[in-house]
Short mmCIF file of C-alpha atoms in Angstrom, two decimals:
data_model
loop_
_atom_site.label_atom_id
_atom_site.label_comp_id
_atom_site.label_asym_id
_atom_site.label_seq_id
_atom_site.Cartn_x
_atom_site.Cartn_y
_atom_site.Cartn_z
CA MET X 1 0.05 0.02 -0.41
CA ILE X 2 2.87 2.44 0.95
CA GLU X 3 4.80 1.63 -2.05
CA LYS X 4 1.48 2.18 -4.24
CA SER X 5 0.93 5.37 -2.96
CA LEU X 6 5.01 6.17 -3.38
CA LYS X 7 4.19 5.40 -6.71
CA LEU X 8 1.04 7.12 -7.20
CA PHE X 9 2.62 10.51 -5.71
CA LEU X 10 5.61 10.57 -7.80
CA LYS X 11 4.26 10.30 -11.05
CA ASP X 12 4.04 14.11 -11.40
CA TYR X 13 7.56 14.62 -10.89
CA ALA X 14 10.31 14.38 -13.24
CA ASN X 15 11.95 10.81 -13.34
CA ASN X 16 15.48 12.32 -14.39
CA SER X 17 15.55 14.41 -10.54
CA ASP X 18 17.61 13.40 -8.22
CA ILE X 19 15.37 11.84 -5.26
CA ILE X 20 17.02 12.98 -1.78
CA ILE X 21 15.61 11.36 1.17
CA ALA X 22 15.78 12.73 4.62
CA TYR X 23 16.90 10.00 6.77
CA SER X 24 17.57 9.48 10.62
CA GLY X 25 17.14 6.08 10.71
CA GLY X 26 13.83 6.25 12.74
CA VAL X 27 10.80 3.91 11.64
CA ASP X 28 9.31 6.70 9.56
CA SER X 29 12.79 7.28 7.23
CA GLN X 30 13.49 3.75 7.01
CA VAL X 31 10.40 2.74 5.47
CA LEU X 32 10.50 5.43 3.04
CA LEU X 33 13.78 4.60 1.93
CA HIS X 34 12.81 1.01 1.58
CA ALA X 35 10.25 1.47 -0.11
CA LEU X 36 11.81 3.68 -2.98
CA VAL X 37 14.27 1.70 -3.24
CA LYS X 38 11.95 -1.03 -3.95
CA LEU X 39 10.06 0.65 -6.53
CA LYS X 40 13.92 1.55 -8.18
CA HIS X 41 14.28 -2.01 -8.46
CA ALA X 42 10.93 -2.60 -9.67
CA LYS X 43 11.89 0.02 -12.26
CA ALA X 44 8.47 1.93 -10.81
CA ILE X 45 10.87 5.32 -10.59
CA GLN X 46 13.91 6.12 -13.10
CA ASN X 47 15.13 9.01 -10.12
CA PRO X 48 18.59 8.43 -8.77
CA LEU X 49 17.86 8.31 -4.95
CA VAL X 50 20.46 9.58 -2.65
CA VAL X 51 20.25 9.44 1.09
CA CYS X 52 20.74 12.55 3.89
CA HIS X 53 21.82 12.28 6.94
CA VAL X 54 22.69 14.82 9.28
CA ASN X 55 24.17 14.39 12.79
CA HIS X 56 23.00 16.90 15.09
CA GLY X 57 25.05 15.69 17.88
CA LEU X 58 22.58 16.37 20.37
CA SER X 59 22.61 12.81 21.52
CA ASP X 60 25.53 10.68 22.45
CA ASN X 61 24.08 8.51 20.70
CA ALA X 62 24.33 10.10 17.87
CA GLN X 63 27.58 8.86 16.29
CA ARG X 64 25.74 5.18 16.55
CA TRP X 65 22.42 6.00 14.65
CA GLN X 66 25.17 7.70 11.83
CA ALA X 67 27.25 4.32 11.72
CA PHE X 68 23.67 2.47 11.51
CA SER X 69 22.28 4.84 8.83
CA GLN X 70 25.56 4.48 6.60
CA SER X 71 25.55 0.70 7.09
CA GLU X 72 21.54 0.53 6.35
CA CYS X 73 22.32 2.21 2.63
CA GLU X 74 25.56 0.23 1.98
CA ARG X 75 23.31 -2.84 2.53
CA LEU X 76 20.84 -1.18 0.01
CA ASN X 77 23.23 -0.07 -2.47
CA VAL X 78 22.20 3.59 -2.29
CA LYS X 79 24.09 6.83 -2.35
CA PHE X 80 24.76 8.12 1.82
CA GLN X 81 26.00 11.45 2.62
CA CYS X 82 26.73 12.56 6.05
CA SER X 83 26.84 15.71 7.55
CA GLU X 84 27.30 17.06 11.08
CA VAL X 85 25.81 20.02 12.51
CA ASN X 86 26.55 22.24 15.35
CA ILE X 87 23.60 23.79 17.29
CA LYS X 88 23.93 26.59 19.99
CA ALA X 89 21.42 27.72 22.03
CA ALA X 90 19.71 31.00 20.77
CA PRO X 91 16.63 33.42 22.02
CA GLN X 92 13.01 32.98 21.21
CA LYS X 93 14.05 29.78 19.12
CA SER X 94 13.25 26.21 20.40
CA LEU X 95 16.14 23.76 19.92
CA GLU X 96 14.02 21.36 17.98
CA ALA X 97 13.28 24.42 15.97
CA GLN X 98 17.09 24.93 15.56
CA ALA X 99 17.45 21.40 14.63
CA ARG X 100 14.78 21.34 12.06
CA ASP X 101 16.47 24.55 10.09
CA ALA X 102 19.72 23.25 10.30
CA ARG X 103 18.88 19.92 8.69
CA TYR X 104 16.98 21.82 6.08
CA GLN X 105 19.72 23.96 5.43
CA VAL X 106 21.98 20.60 5.03
CA LEU X 107 19.42 19.27 2.83
CA GLN X 108 19.21 22.42 0.51
CA SER X 109 22.93 21.78 -0.33
CA VAL X 110 23.02 18.22 -0.92
CA SER X 111 22.68 19.10 -4.64
CA GLN X 112 23.47 21.51 -6.92
CA THR X 113 20.41 21.11 -9.36
CA PRO X 114 16.73 20.99 -9.04
CA SER X 115 16.04 18.04 -6.70
CA LEU X 116 13.20 16.15 -4.80
CA ILE X 117 13.71 16.49 -1.23
CA LEU X 118 11.68 13.58 0.70
CA THR X 119 10.96 13.29 4.38
CA GLY X 120 8.98 10.38 6.05
CA HIS X 121 6.24 12.96 7.30
CA HIS X 122 2.85 11.31 8.61
CA SER X 123 -0.43 12.05 9.41
CA ASP X 124 0.10 11.40 12.78
CA ASP X 125 3.06 13.94 12.49
CA GLN X 126 0.61 16.17 10.41
CA THR X 127 -2.15 15.93 13.55
CA GLU X 128 0.72 17.01 15.95
CA THR X 129 2.01 19.89 14.19
CA PHE X 130 -1.78 21.39 13.99
CA LEU X 131 -2.32 20.78 17.53
CA LEU X 132 0.84 23.02 18.07
CA ALA X 133 -0.31 25.76 16.28
CA LEU X 134 -3.62 25.62 18.07
CA LYS X 135 -1.73 26.21 21.02
CA ARG X 136 0.05 28.75 20.11
CA GLY X 137 -2.33 30.66 19.04
CA SER X 138 -1.86 30.28 15.17
CA GLY X 139 -4.02 31.64 12.39
CA LEU X 140 -4.49 29.90 8.84
CA LYS X 141 -0.93 29.29 7.82
CA GLY X 142 -0.03 27.90 11.24
CA LEU X 143 -2.62 25.52 11.43
CA SER X 144 -2.36 24.61 8.02
CA ALA X 145 0.64 22.98 9.00
CA MET X 146 2.21 20.90 6.63
CA ALA X 147 2.00 21.04 2.76
CA SER X 148 2.58 17.75 0.97
CA GLU X 149 4.78 19.96 -1.30
CA SER X 150 6.67 23.38 -0.62
CA SER X 151 9.84 24.94 -1.96
CA LEU X 152 13.46 24.87 -0.05
CA GLY X 153 15.51 27.07 -2.56
CA GLN X 154 15.82 25.68 -5.70
CA HIS X 155 14.36 21.93 -5.16
CA LYS X 156 10.93 20.73 -4.14
CA LEU X 157 10.57 19.75 -0.51
CA LEU X 158 7.88 16.82 -0.77
CA ARG X 159 5.74 14.88 2.07
CA PRO X 160 4.75 11.78 0.19
CA LEU X 161 3.62 9.84 3.43
CA LEU X 162 1.50 12.89 5.04
CA ASN X 163 -1.60 10.44 4.18
CA THR X 164 -0.53 7.10 5.99
CA SER X 165 -0.34 6.81 9.65
CA ARG X 166 2.14 6.08 11.81
CA LYS X 167 0.48 2.50 12.45
CA ASP X 168 0.51 2.00 8.79
CA ILE X 169 4.05 2.79 8.66
CA VAL X 170 5.00 0.51 11.50
CA ALA X 171 3.43 -2.17 10.23
CA TYR X 172 5.16 -2.20 7.06
CA ALA X 173 8.38 -1.89 8.76
CA THR X 174 7.30 -5.08 10.86
CA MET X 175 5.85 -7.15 7.87
CA HIS X 176 9.28 -6.40 6.10
CA ASN X 177 11.40 -7.06 8.69
CA LEU X 178 12.54 -3.80 9.02
CA LYS X 179 15.13 -2.59 11.92
CA TRP X 180 15.32 1.12 13.09
CA ILE X 181 16.75 3.31 15.50
CA GLU X 182 14.64 5.02 18.19
CA ASP X 183 15.48 8.57 19.80
CA GLU X 184 15.51 8.39 23.35
CA SER X 185 14.08 12.34 23.47
CA ASN X 186 11.11 10.85 21.76
CA ALA X 187 9.77 9.41 24.59
CA ASP X 188 10.84 12.75 26.70
CA THR X 189 7.18 14.14 27.14
CA ARG X 190 8.79 17.77 28.65
CA PHE X 191 9.03 18.70 25.02
CA ASP X 192 5.36 19.55 23.92
CA ARG X 193 5.09 17.46 20.68
CA ASN X 194 5.97 14.53 22.89
CA PHE X 195 3.63 15.18 25.17
CA ILE X 196 0.79 15.84 22.27
CA ARG X 197 2.34 12.31 20.56
CA HIS X 198 1.70 10.23 23.93
CA ASP X 199 -0.45 12.03 26.70
CA ILE X 200 -3.25 13.67 24.24
CA LEU X 201 -3.72 11.93 21.54
CA PRO X 202 -4.22 8.62 22.98
CA ILE X 203 -6.72 10.13 24.93
CA LEU X 204 -8.43 11.95 21.97
CA SER X 205 -8.07 9.05 19.74
CA ARG X 206 -10.24 6.94 22.37
CA ARG X 207 -13.13 9.15 22.20
CA TRP X 208 -13.21 9.68 18.38
CA PRO X 209 -11.03 7.32 16.79
CA SER X 210 -10.87 9.27 13.56
CA ILE X 211 -9.49 12.38 15.12
CA ASN X 212 -6.46 11.82 12.92
CA GLN X 213 -8.47 12.17 9.54
CA THR X 214 -10.65 14.88 10.72
CA ILE X 215 -7.50 16.95 12.05
CA ASN X 216 -5.68 16.33 9.02
CA ARG X 217 -8.82 17.81 7.24
CA SER X 218 -9.33 20.84 8.75
CA ALA X 219 -5.30 21.16 8.12
CA ALA X 220 -6.22 20.55 4.48
CA LEU X 221 -8.52 23.23 4.68
CA CYS X 222 -6.80 25.94 6.32
CA LEU X 223 -3.90 25.32 3.77
CA GLU X 224 -6.61 26.16 1.21
CA GLY X 225 -7.70 29.10 3.03
CA GLN X 226 -4.38 30.49 3.09
CA THR X 227 -3.68 29.88 -0.54
CA LEU X 228 -6.36 31.98 -1.10
CA LEU X 229 -4.83 34.83 1.36
CA ASN X 230 -1.64 34.92 -0.66
CA GLU X 231 -3.34 35.17 -3.71
CA MET X 232 -5.03 38.17 -2.56
CA ALA X 233 -2.27 39.64 -0.72
CA GLU X 234 0.14 39.13 -3.92
CA GLN X 235 -2.27 40.97 -6.05
CA ASP X 236 -2.55 43.60 -3.31
CA LEU X 237 1.53 44.13 -3.43
CA ILE X 238 1.14 44.49 -7.00
CA LEU X 239 -1.28 47.12 -6.86
CA CYS X 240 0.77 49.07 -4.36
CA ARG X 241 4.21 48.49 -6.89
CA ALA X 242 1.84 49.73 -9.72
CA VAL X 243 1.39 53.23 -7.15
CA LEU X 244 5.29 53.51 -6.42
CA GLN X 245 6.08 53.29 -10.01
CA ASP X 246 3.76 55.75 -11.09
CA SER X 247 5.16 58.04 -8.47
CA LEU X 248 8.54 57.37 -9.46
CA GLY X 249 8.25 57.52 -12.76
CA ASP X 250 11.51 56.47 -14.60
CA GLU X 251 13.94 57.01 -12.68
CA ALA X 252 17.08 54.40 -12.76
CA HIS X 253 16.87 52.60 -9.69
CA ALA X 254 12.64 52.86 -9.19
CA LYS X 255 12.71 49.06 -9.47
CA GLU X 256 15.12 48.18 -6.01
CA ASN X 257 12.81 51.40 -4.17
CA LEU X 258 9.99 49.59 -4.83
CA LEU X 259 10.75 46.23 -3.11
CA LYS X 260 11.09 47.31 0.12
CA LYS X 261 8.23 50.11 0.71
CA LEU X 262 4.36 50.27 0.49
CA PRO X 263 2.30 53.33 -0.39
CA ILE X 264 0.31 54.59 2.90
CA ASP X 265 -2.84 55.80 0.55
CA LYS X 266 -3.41 52.35 -0.44
CA LEU X 267 -2.58 50.73 2.55
CA LEU X 268 -5.61 53.20 4.46
CA SER X 269 -7.75 51.76 1.99
CA TYR X 270 -7.72 48.03 2.88
CA SER X 271 -9.59 47.10 6.15
CA LYS X 272 -7.52 45.72 8.83
CA ALA X 273 -7.59 42.27 8.16
CA ARG X 274 -6.83 42.61 4.56
CA PHE X 275 -3.84 45.19 5.70
CA ASN X 276 -2.47 42.60 8.16
CA ASN X 277 -2.47 40.00 5.52
CA LEU X 278 -0.54 41.98 3.03
CA VAL X 279 1.77 43.13 5.91
CA ARG X 280 2.60 39.98 6.25
CA HIS X 281 2.78 38.67 2.90
CA PHE X 282 5.52 41.70 2.39
CA LEU X 283 7.21 40.40 5.09
CA ALA X 284 7.26 36.93 3.64
CA VAL X 285 8.88 38.16 0.05
CA ASN X 286 11.63 39.92 1.92
CA ASP X 287 12.37 37.09 3.95
CA CYS X 288 11.47 38.40 7.08
CA LEU X 289 10.30 36.96 10.65
CA MET X 290 6.79 36.82 10.97
CA PRO X 291 5.17 39.75 13.37
CA SER X 292 3.05 38.89 16.12
CA SER X 293 -0.22 40.21 16.40
CA GLU X 294 0.82 43.14 18.70
CA GLN X 295 3.42 44.22 16.44
CA LEU X 296 0.97 44.17 13.50
CA GLU X 297 -1.37 46.32 15.85
CA GLN X 298 1.63 48.87 16.54
CA VAL X 299 2.19 48.99 12.64
CA TYR X 300 -1.55 49.65 11.67
CA LYS X 301 -1.44 52.36 14.13
CA GLN X 302 1.82 54.00 12.51
CA ILE X 303 0.50 54.51 9.67
CA HIS X 304 -2.79 56.40 10.74
CA ALA X 305 -0.13 58.59 12.35
CA SER X 306 0.19 62.14 11.42
CA GLN X 307 2.37 63.18 8.73
CA ASP X 308 4.93 64.89 10.72
CA LYS X 309 6.00 61.68 12.80
CA SER X 310 8.22 59.18 11.65
CA PRO X 311 7.50 55.79 14.23
CA SER X 312 9.38 52.50 14.12
CA ILE X 313 8.43 49.37 15.05
CA LYS X 314 11.24 46.36 14.86
CA VAL X 315 10.20 43.03 13.77
CA GLY X 316 12.73 40.45 14.07
CA ASP X 317 16.29 41.78 12.82
CA TYR X 318 14.03 44.89 10.41
CA CYS X 319 11.92 47.80 11.35
CA LEU X 320 8.93 48.88 9.50
CA ARG X 321 9.18 53.15 9.77
CA ARG X 322 6.50 55.36 8.62
CA TYR X 323 8.09 58.41 6.49
CA LYS X 324 6.11 60.80 5.07
CA SER X 325 3.68 58.94 2.18
CA CYS X 326 5.27 55.30 2.71
CA LEU X 327 5.99 52.22 4.54
CA TYR X 328 9.51 51.48 4.81
CA LEU X 329 11.34 48.19 5.56
CA THR X 330 14.92 48.41 6.69
CA PRO X 331 17.58 47.03 8.86
CA ASP X 332 17.61 47.58 12.25
CA TYR X 333 20.12 49.93 12.36
CA LEU X 334 23.20 50.39 14.77
CA ASP X 335 22.55 53.25 17.03
CA LEU X 336 26.02 55.43 15.45
CA SER X 337 25.99 58.36 17.47
CA GLN X 338 28.73 57.58 20.22
CA TRP X 339 30.85 56.77 16.87
CA GLN X 340 33.57 59.17 15.97
CA GLN X 341 37.32 58.55 14.45
CA GLN X 342 39.50 61.43 14.03
CA VAL X 343 41.76 61.23 10.45
CA SER X 344 45.38 61.77 10.63
CA ILE X 345 46.46 64.40 8.17
CA SER X 346 50.19 64.01 8.93
CA GLU X 347 50.20 60.37 6.63
CA ALA X 348 49.62 61.23 2.46
CA SER X 349 46.43 58.64 2.90
CA GLN X 350 44.50 57.08 5.34
CA LYS X 351 41.18 55.10 5.19
CA ILE X 352 38.86 54.30 7.98
CA ILE X 353 36.42 51.60 8.21
CA LEU X 354 32.30 52.93 9.25
CA PRO X 355 30.59 50.94 11.51
CA ASP X 356 27.66 48.75 10.57
CA HIS X 357 28.48 48.04 6.96
CA LEU X 358 28.62 51.74 5.61
CA GLY X 359 32.04 51.30 4.03
CA ASP X 360 34.91 52.43 4.10
CA LEU X 361 36.09 56.40 3.84
CA ALA X 362 39.99 56.78 2.32
CA PHE X 363 41.75 60.27 2.63
CA CYS X 364 44.60 61.82 1.07
CA PHE X 365 45.81 65.03 -0.21
CA GLY X 366 44.41 65.98 -4.00
CA ASP X 367 47.91 67.83 -4.87
CA VAL X 368 51.52 68.13 -3.72
CA THR X 369 50.95 71.35 -1.98
CA LYS X 370 48.53 69.61 0.49
CA THR X 371 46.27 72.31 -0.33
CA THR X 372 43.23 69.78 -1.83
CA LEU X 373 41.64 66.77 0.35
CA VAL X 374 40.22 63.96 -1.07
CA VAL X 375 37.80 61.83 0.68
CA ALA X 376 36.33 58.52 -1.04
CA MET X 377 34.07 55.99 -0.20
CA ALA X 378 35.31 52.79 -1.19
CA GLN X 379 31.85 50.92 -0.75
CA ASN X 380 28.35 52.34 -0.43
CA SER X 381 25.31 49.78 0.14
CA ASP X 382 23.20 52.43 2.09
CA LEU X 383 23.52 55.89 1.11
CA GLU X 384 22.78 57.02 -1.91
CA THR X 385 25.66 59.48 -2.65
CA VAL X 386 28.57 60.17 -4.83
CA ASN X 387 31.96 58.23 -4.81
CA GLU X 388 34.18 61.11 -4.05
CA LEU X 389 34.59 64.81 -2.76
CA GLU X 390 37.41 67.50 -2.88
CA LEU X 391 37.78 69.72 0.06
CA LEU X 392 39.90 72.67 1.26
CA ALA X 393 42.70 70.75 3.01
CA PRO X 394 42.89 71.30 6.96
CA ASN X 395 45.83 73.66 8.63
CA SER X 396 48.31 71.66 9.91
CA HIS X 397 47.22 72.42 13.63
CA GLN X 398 43.25 71.21 13.18
CA VAL X 399 41.73 68.28 14.22
CA VAL X 400 39.76 66.10 11.61
CA THR X 401 36.91 64.16 12.83
CA VAL X 402 34.52 62.10 11.25
CA LYS X 403 31.69 61.16 13.34
CA PHE X 404 27.09 60.47 12.55
CA THR X 405 25.83 63.31 15.12
CA HIS X 406 25.68 67.13 14.78
CA ASN X 407 24.60 70.17 17.34
CA ASN X 408 22.60 71.67 14.65
CA PRO X 409 24.84 74.15 13.35
CA THR X 410 23.87 76.93 10.69
CA CYS X 411 25.54 76.15 7.51
CA MET X 412 25.57 76.79 3.79
CA PRO X 413 25.60 73.90 1.69
CA ASP X 414 27.77 74.05 -2.04
CA TYR X 415 23.79 73.88 -3.91
CA ARG X 416 22.78 77.00 -1.41
CA ASP X 417 22.98 80.44 -1.61
CA LYS X 418 21.85 81.03 1.89
CA SER X 419 22.61 79.45 5.27
CA ARG X 420 20.04 77.11 7.33
CA PRO X 421 20.37 74.83 10.09
CA MET X 422 21.02 71.74 9.52
CA LYS X 423 18.08 70.09 10.58
CA LYS X 424 16.07 71.82 7.72
CA VAL X 425 18.85 71.41 5.34
CA LEU X 426 18.54 67.31 5.91
CA GLN X 427 15.02 67.74 5.53
CA GLU X 428 14.81 70.08 2.10
CA LEU X 429 17.03 66.46 0.81
CA ASN X 430 14.55 64.61 1.63
CA ILE X 431 16.72 62.25 3.64
CA ALA X 432 14.92 59.66 5.64
CA PRO X 433 14.98 60.09 9.62
CA TRP X 434 16.91 56.82 9.90
CA GLN X 435 19.29 57.69 7.30
CA ARG X 436 19.89 61.06 8.70
CA LYS X 437 21.93 58.96 11.17
CA ARG X 438 24.07 57.15 9.08
CA ILE X 439 25.50 60.10 7.27
CA PRO X 440 29.14 60.74 7.61
CA PHE X 441 29.89 64.30 8.41
CA ILE X 442 33.39 65.49 8.28
CA TYR X 443 34.63 68.31 10.98
CA TYR X 444 37.33 69.97 11.36
CA ASP X 445 37.97 70.91 15.09
CA ASP X 446 34.08 71.40 15.74
CA VAL X 447 33.19 73.08 12.69
CA LEU X 448 31.34 70.97 10.09
CA VAL X 449 33.57 70.25 6.76
CA ALA X 450 30.92 68.37 4.85
CA ALA X 451 28.13 65.81 4.37
CA PHE X 452 29.55 62.61 2.73
CA GLY X 453 27.42 61.86 -0.24
CA HIS X 454 25.53 65.02 0.30
CA PHE X 455 27.00 68.26 0.45
CA VAL X 456 30.18 70.36 1.29
CA CYS X 457 29.59 73.82 3.32
CA LYS X 458 30.84 76.42 0.70
CA PRO X 459 33.92 77.65 2.83
CA PHE X 460 35.80 74.30 2.43
CA LEU X 461 35.09 73.59 -1.14
CA LYS X 462 37.99 73.38 -3.23
CA ARG X 463 39.36 76.83 -4.75
#
């Protein structure tokens, strides 16, 4: 029955793609491997088989499991690949989640060409995943549990046994006299999944024998609903980018600008539910962690803030920031207010490394008389600036400093005829508030000389 289901499942996939089997040596992956090898020998499938075992190093038995897995593959004459990973404790992430992420990274790296990655997840796993999501208060996406097909990088991640029960898998293994390993941690009910498996599901199954099937059906319906929400969110995102495109016109950098922001006016036209759906999708396509309900609530309030406000909400390693007519997605930048570095003008040239991946600033005298100081940025991924500027060189007794703060001096940029306070200058240049804090300001003693990439103060222009 399992072999027949596998054959039927795989018929819609290319028979020349490698099948990478996620193999732990447990009963689920052992049955998956055995059934695929039988199909291969019967020429029911043509795909090359590759077994991938990940040694997480979390158990004292990890090396024994690795040896068992390798011997099984040698016995079945299947290509075997093993990778050891180092799992380190991280805040706000369970050990199980870290191990899973590491495992998927390894599986993704097995083949350089698009392949089929198969796991032994079954219907009992699906039920446990659904109940875990329910315990966490997840929405449709979480309650969708596991899909039978999803993407993993350039590969397809397939779970062909999702309609097969653990009972049927064990029965298959027993009938074929298969051996497998038992992870001792699977019996530890301190872990939520094991608690559900050993303490909760037996009670539910005694009361409702078909509980697995009904929960799996609910998960499938949730997945269908989530698919519709994803389609709506993608259409909303396309509309938002079209609005931005109209406002940007034919600017060369317009496409890049479309990826990390949303137009406020368009967001205000959506219901709160539709807004939440779009923001989640927007974050997902930009590879961000999903926001909590509280964070989404704050973002929704943010777009209703008055035009003169520029609030910010941190989501994972990123921030959603309101500025004028758009909601921007930016990294969670470091606070650079305390950073500063002096430049030695006694040397012909000097390079300083700016913080937070802003690049390098190189200082050198532009003529033999040392009346001109040339400043160039070697790398610049965060600011839209020119790469080089020429300054009137400092006197020998002046201290040259680079920092990211100012005390709002009155200055006269090279493009203006009158002086203005620095804050007003940065506003008229339409520089977003968070980027104003990432501009390298050059000082001679305590006098502002230039805002690199934006202007030179007139008294310090090269004559």
